[in-house]
Short mmCIF file of C-alpha atoms in Angstrom, two decimals:
data_model
loop_
_atom_site.label_atom_id
_atom_site.label_comp_id
_atom_site.label_asym_id
_atom_site.label_seq_id
_atom_site.Cartn_x
_atom_site.Cartn_y
_atom_site.Cartn_z
CA MET U 4 3.25 -47.17 56.81
CA SER U 5 3.16 -47.33 53.31
CA LEU U 6 3.64 -51.12 53.92
CA ARG U 7 0.73 -51.91 56.24
CA LYS U 8 -1.02 -50.22 53.74
CA ALA U 9 0.42 -52.04 50.39
CA LEU U 10 -1.27 -55.12 52.69
CA LEU U 11 -3.66 -54.52 53.89
CA SER U 12 -5.24 -53.36 50.56
CA ARG U 13 -3.74 -57.25 48.90
CA VAL U 14 -5.89 -58.74 51.90
CA ALA U 15 -8.72 -56.74 50.59
CA SER U 16 -8.40 -58.37 47.19
CA LEU U 17 -8.22 -62.07 48.61
CA SER U 18 -11.28 -61.21 50.89
CA LYS U 19 -13.72 -62.20 48.00
CA PHE U 20 -12.09 -65.79 47.77
CA ASN U 21 -11.60 -66.49 51.92
CA GLY U 22 -14.98 -64.61 52.88
CA ASP U 23 -15.09 -63.81 57.05
CA GLU U 24 -11.29 -64.42 57.91
CA ALA U 25 -9.36 -62.77 54.88
CA ALA U 26 -11.56 -60.03 56.70
CA GLY U 27 -10.79 -60.77 59.77
CA THR U 28 -6.91 -60.45 58.31
CA ALA U 29 -7.71 -57.30 56.84
CA ASN U 30 -9.30 -56.08 60.63
CA GLU U 31 -6.34 -58.34 62.57
CA ILE U 32 -3.42 -55.70 59.97
CA GLU U 33 -5.05 -52.45 60.43
CA GLY U 34 -4.49 -52.47 64.42
CA ALA U 35 -1.38 -53.24 64.08
CA ASP U 36 1.80 -50.88 64.82
CA VAL U 37 4.18 -51.57 61.81
CA ASP U 38 6.51 -49.71 59.71
CA GLY U 39 7.46 -51.81 57.42
CA VAL U 40 9.68 -53.77 60.02
CA ALA U 41 8.28 -56.42 62.43
CA ALA U 42 8.75 -56.85 65.91
CA SER U 43 10.86 -58.66 68.29
CA PRO U 44 9.34 -61.81 68.96
CA GLY U 45 7.05 -62.18 71.89
CA GLU U 46 6.97 -58.24 71.52
CA GLU U 47 2.71 -57.97 71.19
CA ASP U 48 2.72 -56.60 67.25
CA GLY U 49 5.67 -59.52 66.13
CA ASP U 50 2.81 -61.69 67.49
CA ARG U 51 -0.31 -60.53 65.71
CA TRP U 52 1.69 -61.51 62.21
CA ALA U 53 2.34 -65.24 63.69
CA ARG U 54 -0.78 -65.33 64.83
CA MET U 55 -2.39 -65.44 61.26
CA LEU U 56 -3.10 -68.71 60.10
CA PRO U 57 -0.07 -70.26 57.40
CA GLU U 58 -2.46 -70.86 54.91
CA LEU U 59 -3.76 -67.94 54.95
CA ILE U 60 -0.26 -66.17 54.49
CA GLY U 61 0.73 -68.65 51.06
CA GLU U 62 -2.13 -67.36 49.78
CA ILE U 63 -1.26 -63.68 50.03
CA VAL U 64 2.72 -64.25 49.08
CA ARG U 65 1.03 -66.02 46.26
CA ARG U 66 -0.68 -63.87 45.01
CA VAL U 67 1.47 -60.38 45.71
CA GLU U 68 3.95 -62.70 43.49
CA ALA U 69 1.36 -62.50 40.71
CA THR U 70 1.28 -59.89 40.15
CA GLY U 71 5.04 -58.42 41.13
CA ASP U 72 6.45 -60.78 38.49
CA ARG U 73 9.11 -58.50 37.69
CA TRP U 74 10.82 -55.21 38.98
CA PRO U 75 9.62 -52.42 40.98
CA PHE U 76 6.76 -54.43 41.73
CA ARG U 77 8.85 -57.16 43.49
CA LYS U 78 9.57 -55.82 46.43
CA ASP U 79 6.48 -56.67 47.97
CA VAL U 80 7.47 -60.17 47.97
CA VAL U 81 10.47 -58.61 49.60
CA SER U 82 8.79 -56.98 52.10
CA CYS U 83 6.02 -59.60 52.33
CA ALA U 84 9.62 -61.92 53.66
CA CYS U 85 10.66 -58.51 55.66
CA LEU U 86 7.08 -58.81 58.65
CA CYS U 87 7.90 -61.75 60.54
CA ARG U 88 10.04 -65.65 61.04
CA ARG U 89 6.49 -66.83 59.71
CA TRP U 90 5.96 -64.57 56.86
CA ARG U 91 9.23 -65.02 56.22
CA GLU U 92 9.40 -68.60 56.29
CA VAL U 93 5.62 -69.32 54.32
CA THR U 94 7.72 -66.26 51.39
CA ILE U 95 10.89 -68.45 50.87
CA GLY U 96 9.49 -71.77 51.03
CA THR U 97 6.69 -69.75 47.77
CA VAL U 98 9.40 -68.48 45.84
CA ARG U 99 10.40 -70.79 43.47
CA PRO U 100 14.06 -70.57 43.17
CA LEU U 101 15.58 -68.44 40.14
CA PRO U 102 16.78 -70.93 38.11
CA GLU U 103 12.36 -72.33 37.81
CA SER U 104 11.23 -68.69 37.65
CA GLY U 105 13.82 -66.87 35.75
CA LYS U 106 13.21 -64.11 38.78
CA ILE U 107 15.58 -62.56 40.81
CA THR U 108 14.39 -61.82 43.59
CA PHE U 109 16.17 -62.39 47.47
CA PRO U 110 20.15 -61.13 47.34
CA SER U 111 20.54 -65.02 47.97
CA SER U 112 19.25 -64.97 43.67
CA LEU U 113 22.82 -63.63 43.09
CA LYS U 114 24.85 -66.69 44.48
CA GLU U 115 21.81 -68.94 42.05
CA PRO U 116 22.63 -70.28 39.29
CA GLY U 117 20.58 -68.29 36.21
CA PRO U 118 18.33 -70.03 33.92
CA ALA U 119 18.63 -72.70 31.66
CA ASP U 120 16.40 -71.68 29.05
CA ALA U 121 17.24 -68.25 28.67
CA PRO U 122 20.01 -66.05 30.00
CA ILE U 123 19.07 -63.07 32.43
CA GLN U 124 20.07 -59.62 30.40
CA CYS U 125 21.84 -56.77 32.81
CA PHE U 126 24.33 -53.87 32.10
CA ILE U 127 26.98 -52.64 33.96
CA LYS U 128 27.77 -49.39 34.55
CA ARG U 129 32.29 -48.17 35.03
CA HIS U 130 32.46 -44.72 36.56
CA LYS U 131 36.07 -43.53 35.57
CA LYS U 132 36.84 -41.44 38.96
CA ASN U 133 36.55 -43.36 41.71
CA SER U 134 36.82 -46.66 39.32
CA THR U 135 33.66 -48.40 41.33
CA PHE U 136 30.97 -50.67 38.56
CA TYR U 137 27.51 -50.78 39.53
CA LEU U 138 25.40 -54.12 38.00
CA TYR U 139 21.66 -53.81 37.74
CA LEU U 140 19.22 -56.25 36.09
CA GLY U 141 17.69 -55.25 32.97
CA LEU U 142 13.70 -53.94 33.07
CA THR U 143 13.39 -53.40 29.47
CA GLN U 144 14.99 -55.05 26.13
CA THR U 145 16.09 -51.74 25.76
CA PHE U 146 18.96 -49.86 26.50
CA MET U 147 17.45 -46.36 28.34
CA ASP U 148 15.58 -48.14 31.58
CA GLU U 149 17.64 -47.31 35.20
CA GLY U 150 17.57 -50.82 36.39
CA LYS U 151 17.61 -52.45 38.71
CA PHE U 152 20.45 -52.45 41.42
CA LEU U 153 21.94 -55.67 42.01
CA MET U 154 25.96 -55.96 43.08
CA ALA U 155 29.04 -52.76 43.21
CA ALA U 156 32.46 -53.09 42.60
CA ARG U 157 35.52 -51.10 43.32
CA ARG U 158 39.50 -51.41 42.39
CA PHE U 159 42.18 -50.77 44.59
CA ARG U 160 45.81 -51.13 44.15
CA HIS U 161 47.55 -52.95 46.40
CA GLY U 162 51.43 -53.46 46.10
CA SER U 163 52.13 -55.62 42.72
CA HIS U 164 48.33 -56.91 42.70
CA THR U 165 45.16 -55.45 41.92
CA GLU U 166 41.94 -56.21 43.44
CA TYR U 167 37.58 -55.98 43.33
CA ILE U 168 35.86 -55.70 45.77
CA ILE U 169 31.87 -56.57 45.26
CA SER U 170 29.60 -56.14 47.30
CA LEU U 171 25.66 -55.61 48.22
CA ASP U 172 25.87 -51.82 49.79
CA ALA U 173 26.54 -49.43 46.34
CA ASP U 174 28.19 -46.78 49.11
CA ASN U 175 30.20 -49.33 51.76
CA LEU U 176 32.31 -51.65 49.20
CA SER U 177 34.83 -53.00 52.39
CA VAL U 178 35.26 -56.24 52.67
CA GLY U 179 34.91 -55.89 56.72
CA CYS U 180 30.95 -54.70 55.55
CA ASN U 181 27.65 -56.85 55.86
CA ALA U 182 27.25 -55.87 52.29
CA TYR U 183 29.85 -58.42 51.20
CA LEU U 184 29.86 -60.84 49.14
CA GLY U 185 34.09 -61.50 47.62
CA LYS U 186 36.54 -60.40 45.52
CA LEU U 187 38.64 -60.59 42.70
CA ARG U 188 42.64 -60.72 42.51
CA SER U 189 45.04 -59.97 39.21
CA ASP U 190 48.32 -60.50 39.62
CA PHE U 191 51.18 -58.23 38.79
CA LEU U 192 50.57 -58.43 34.53
CA GLY U 193 46.67 -58.20 35.25
CA THR U 194 46.38 -61.82 33.32
CA ASN U 195 46.00 -63.73 35.17
CA PHE U 196 43.29 -63.82 38.04
CA THR U 197 41.66 -65.63 41.66
CA VAL U 198 37.92 -65.23 41.77
CA TYR U 199 36.99 -65.60 45.49
CA ASP U 200 33.57 -66.34 47.24
CA SER U 201 32.23 -65.38 50.73
CA GLN U 202 30.90 -68.08 51.42
CA PRO U 203 32.74 -71.46 51.29
CA PRO U 204 32.43 -73.96 48.26
CA SER U 205 32.00 -77.19 49.47
CA ASN U 206 32.23 -78.89 53.32
CA ASP U 207 36.17 -79.07 53.49
CA ALA U 208 36.72 -75.11 51.68
CA LYS U 209 39.34 -73.30 54.14
CA THR U 210 39.31 -69.55 53.98
CA SER U 211 41.60 -67.96 52.04
CA SER U 212 42.99 -65.85 54.57
CA GLY U 213 42.92 -65.78 58.25
CA ARG U 214 40.78 -62.84 58.97
CA ILE U 215 37.94 -63.54 61.46
CA MET U 216 34.68 -64.45 59.54
CA ARG U 217 31.79 -62.68 59.73
CA ARG U 218 28.29 -63.49 59.49
CA PHE U 219 25.42 -60.94 57.16
CA ALA U 220 22.95 -59.15 58.99
CA SER U 221 19.68 -60.28 59.84
CA LYS U 222 19.05 -57.97 57.64
CA ARG U 223 19.09 -59.74 54.71
CA ILE U 224 16.74 -62.12 53.55
CA SER U 225 19.05 -64.96 53.53
CA PRO U 226 20.25 -67.03 56.70
CA GLN U 227 23.32 -66.00 59.10
CA ILE U 228 26.11 -67.99 57.78
CA SER U 229 29.17 -68.02 58.11
CA SER U 230 31.90 -65.81 55.84
CA GLY U 231 35.73 -65.31 54.23
CA ASN U 232 37.78 -65.90 51.08
CA PHE U 233 37.17 -68.89 50.12
CA GLU U 234 38.11 -69.48 46.42
CA ILE U 235 36.03 -70.79 44.50
CA GLY U 236 38.07 -69.49 40.09
CA GLN U 237 40.61 -69.15 38.22
CA VAL U 238 40.25 -66.77 35.21
CA SER U 239 43.45 -66.47 32.67
CA TYR U 240 43.86 -64.78 29.83
CA LYS U 241 46.27 -65.55 26.51
CA PHE U 242 49.93 -63.98 26.53
CA ASN U 243 49.75 -61.97 23.10
CA LEU U 244 53.46 -60.31 23.28
CA LEU U 245 54.09 -59.72 20.13
CA LYS U 246 51.07 -58.04 19.99
CA SER U 247 49.88 -60.01 16.93
CA ARG U 248 46.37 -58.37 15.71
CA GLY U 249 43.25 -60.70 17.07
CA PRO U 250 40.28 -60.67 20.05
CA ARG U 251 41.58 -61.40 23.06
CA ARG U 252 41.62 -66.10 24.25
CA MET U 253 40.00 -66.06 28.23
CA HIS U 254 39.95 -69.09 29.55
CA CYS U 255 37.51 -69.61 32.88
CA THR U 256 37.87 -72.69 35.67
CA LEU U 257 35.18 -72.27 37.91
CA GLN U 258 32.90 -74.25 41.34
CA CYS U 259 30.14 -73.08 40.17
CA PRO U 260 26.52 -73.99 42.53
CA MET U 261 24.40 -76.67 41.88
CA ALA U 262 20.33 -75.25 41.41
CA PRO U 263 18.18 -76.20 44.33
CA ASP U 264 15.12 -78.06 44.42
CA ARG U 265 13.39 -76.17 46.19
CA LEU U 266 13.89 -72.40 47.84
CA GLU U 267 13.73 -72.56 51.29
CA GLU U 268 14.90 -71.73 54.52
CA GLY U 269 18.64 -71.86 54.94
CA PHE U 270 18.58 -72.24 51.32
CA LEU U 271 22.61 -70.08 50.99
CA LYS U 272 23.41 -72.79 54.08
CA LYS U 273 23.07 -75.72 51.89
CA ALA U 274 23.67 -74.63 48.12
CA GLN U 275 26.88 -74.19 49.90
CA HIS U 276 27.48 -77.74 50.12
CA SER U 277 26.23 -78.94 47.00
CA THR U 278 28.23 -78.03 43.79
CA GLY U 279 29.62 -80.15 41.07
CA ALA U 280 32.11 -80.78 38.84
CA PRO U 281 34.62 -77.65 37.79
CA VAL U 282 33.11 -76.09 35.06
CA VAL U 283 36.28 -75.01 32.04
CA LEU U 284 35.44 -71.91 29.87
CA ARG U 285 36.43 -70.84 26.85
CA ASN U 286 35.76 -67.88 24.41
CA LYS U 287 33.90 -67.77 21.58
CA SER U 288 36.11 -67.58 18.39
CA PRO U 289 35.32 -64.63 16.72
CA ARG U 290 35.10 -64.85 12.89
CA TRP U 291 37.14 -62.62 10.63
CA HIS U 292 34.68 -60.28 8.56
CA GLU U 293 35.95 -59.63 4.69
CA HIS U 294 34.30 -56.96 3.92
CA LEU U 295 34.10 -54.79 7.49
CA GLN U 296 38.22 -56.03 7.64
CA CYS U 297 37.58 -57.09 11.20
CA TRP U 298 36.92 -59.40 13.86
CA CYS U 299 32.84 -60.41 14.66
CA LEU U 300 30.83 -61.92 16.18
CA ASN U 301 27.53 -62.25 17.17
CA PHE U 302 25.62 -60.36 19.66
CA HIS U 303 22.24 -60.44 18.72
CA GLY U 304 21.93 -57.02 18.73
CA ARG U 305 23.26 -57.05 23.28
CA VAL U 306 26.11 -55.62 21.65
CA THR U 307 26.26 -51.89 19.90
CA VAL U 308 29.95 -50.97 20.18
CA ALA U 309 33.52 -52.34 18.65
CA SER U 310 35.77 -52.82 21.94
CA VAL U 311 38.56 -55.96 22.86
CA LYS U 312 36.76 -55.54 26.31
CA ASN U 313 33.77 -57.68 23.99
CA PHE U 314 34.10 -61.43 25.08
CA GLN U 315 31.46 -64.13 25.01
CA LEU U 316 32.33 -67.13 27.06
CA VAL U 317 31.24 -71.35 26.09
CA THR U 318 32.22 -74.39 27.42
CA THR U 319 35.88 -76.60 26.60
CA ALA U 320 33.31 -79.32 25.05
CA ASP U 321 31.77 -76.92 22.28
CA ALA U 322 35.05 -77.30 21.17
CA SER U 323 35.46 -80.75 19.35
CA GLN U 324 32.83 -79.81 17.48
CA PRO U 325 33.17 -78.87 13.38
CA GLN U 326 33.40 -75.34 12.76
CA GLY U 327 30.09 -75.24 11.24
CA ALA U 328 27.85 -76.86 14.93
CA ARG U 329 30.80 -74.16 16.97
CA GLU U 330 28.12 -71.59 15.34
CA ASP U 331 24.84 -72.71 17.38
CA GLU U 332 26.83 -74.14 20.83
CA THR U 333 25.20 -72.29 23.51
CA VAL U 334 26.98 -68.46 24.92
CA LEU U 335 26.89 -68.54 28.93
CA LEU U 336 27.76 -65.23 29.54
CA GLN U 337 28.69 -62.56 26.80
CA PHE U 338 29.63 -59.00 27.65
CA GLY U 339 30.31 -56.18 25.65
CA LYS U 340 29.67 -52.13 24.90
CA VAL U 341 27.19 -50.17 24.05
CA ASP U 342 28.25 -46.54 25.64
CA ASP U 343 31.94 -44.74 26.34
CA ASP U 344 30.87 -46.21 30.23
CA MET U 345 28.19 -49.25 30.40
CA PHE U 346 28.33 -52.81 29.20
CA THR U 347 26.00 -55.54 29.25
CA MET U 348 26.13 -58.36 30.73
CA ASP U 349 23.84 -61.82 29.63
CA TYR U 350 24.77 -65.31 31.93
CA ARG U 351 23.15 -68.14 32.29
CA ARG U 352 23.14 -71.37 33.83
CA PRO U 353 24.85 -73.26 35.27
CA LEU U 354 26.94 -69.91 36.36
CA SER U 355 25.37 -67.06 38.72
CA ALA U 356 24.84 -62.75 38.70
CA PHE U 357 27.87 -63.14 40.91
CA GLN U 358 30.35 -65.14 39.24
CA ALA U 359 28.82 -63.93 35.44
CA PHE U 360 30.15 -59.71 37.39
CA ALA U 361 33.57 -61.69 38.30
CA ILE U 362 34.90 -62.50 35.30
CA CYS U 363 33.65 -59.57 33.14
CA LEU U 364 34.90 -57.12 35.97
CA THR U 365 38.64 -58.56 34.08
CA SER U 366 37.90 -57.37 31.50
CA PHE U 367 38.44 -53.65 32.37
CA GLY U 368 42.32 -52.66 33.61
CA THR U 369 45.05 -52.49 31.36
CA LYS U 370 46.80 -55.88 30.88
CA LEU U 371 50.88 -55.46 30.20
CA CYS U 372 50.96 -58.43 28.56
#
């Protein structure tokens, strides 16, 4: 009922712009028996939602999005897409993709590359007792807000290697669940990791296991596509057998999704077939601070606790630049500690939230070398 009331208020506010048409729509919604989920196609209530003019639906969605530019108000945009098929088509055709808008709206946004001009600021909460990690979208510039939950991961030990299962559902972290996004797998030493996506990165991609292909549940705001385990990248740490002083050295190779021109029906299905050349990243070299007697990086206030886990990733192309020019190189992923079990994660294009989260997970755990 709350969804119907919310839309009633939205439509009523449009009456002064659309006259009797909007008022009639409000009466139509009032008469519908819809409690947050549209009836199946062909049923009377579902037809009532679908019979609305696409122009009017688009106007409603645009105004809902304009007033819900950030979470938790942005959930009204998702509610519009949940009403029925027509509302979904209009909504996802109206909402601009993440690289263009800089806003995470649907679960599909987690597999889109971030914006290029400014990073998406997130934070990770670690629960040591059950080896679980939760990724949240930061709602303010401080570290005090609860954030918007995005995804979670749990660490499992399998013989000589470790796996991190990544899921949209914080309460169901298994490969077989409908919310499964992918996984991260490490070797025995904990220095080499492989990132697996539940969706194929290209047309000719082959699954890495013989698991039965699954489909996402229709309740997710993303198209139903086949899913499995497809390798999309490698993360490695340089051996440090002598345990010499200094920060960790990382090297990443990833197949990153290309930014879409427009979010539309079947976006994920199209995006999975459009990956550019592999992106190679390295950790930004810190500088030695003589006064503090430690290695330092400028995290611009987003990291407050010194830790060997802290890092910044840049493209390897910047390594050929002079040392002075490297100070201004663009950081594509930044990860650092702010409390005992809280870490910040800021990412931008070409990385997606899923890829950035997987890379950050490699920083946790023991590395024998």
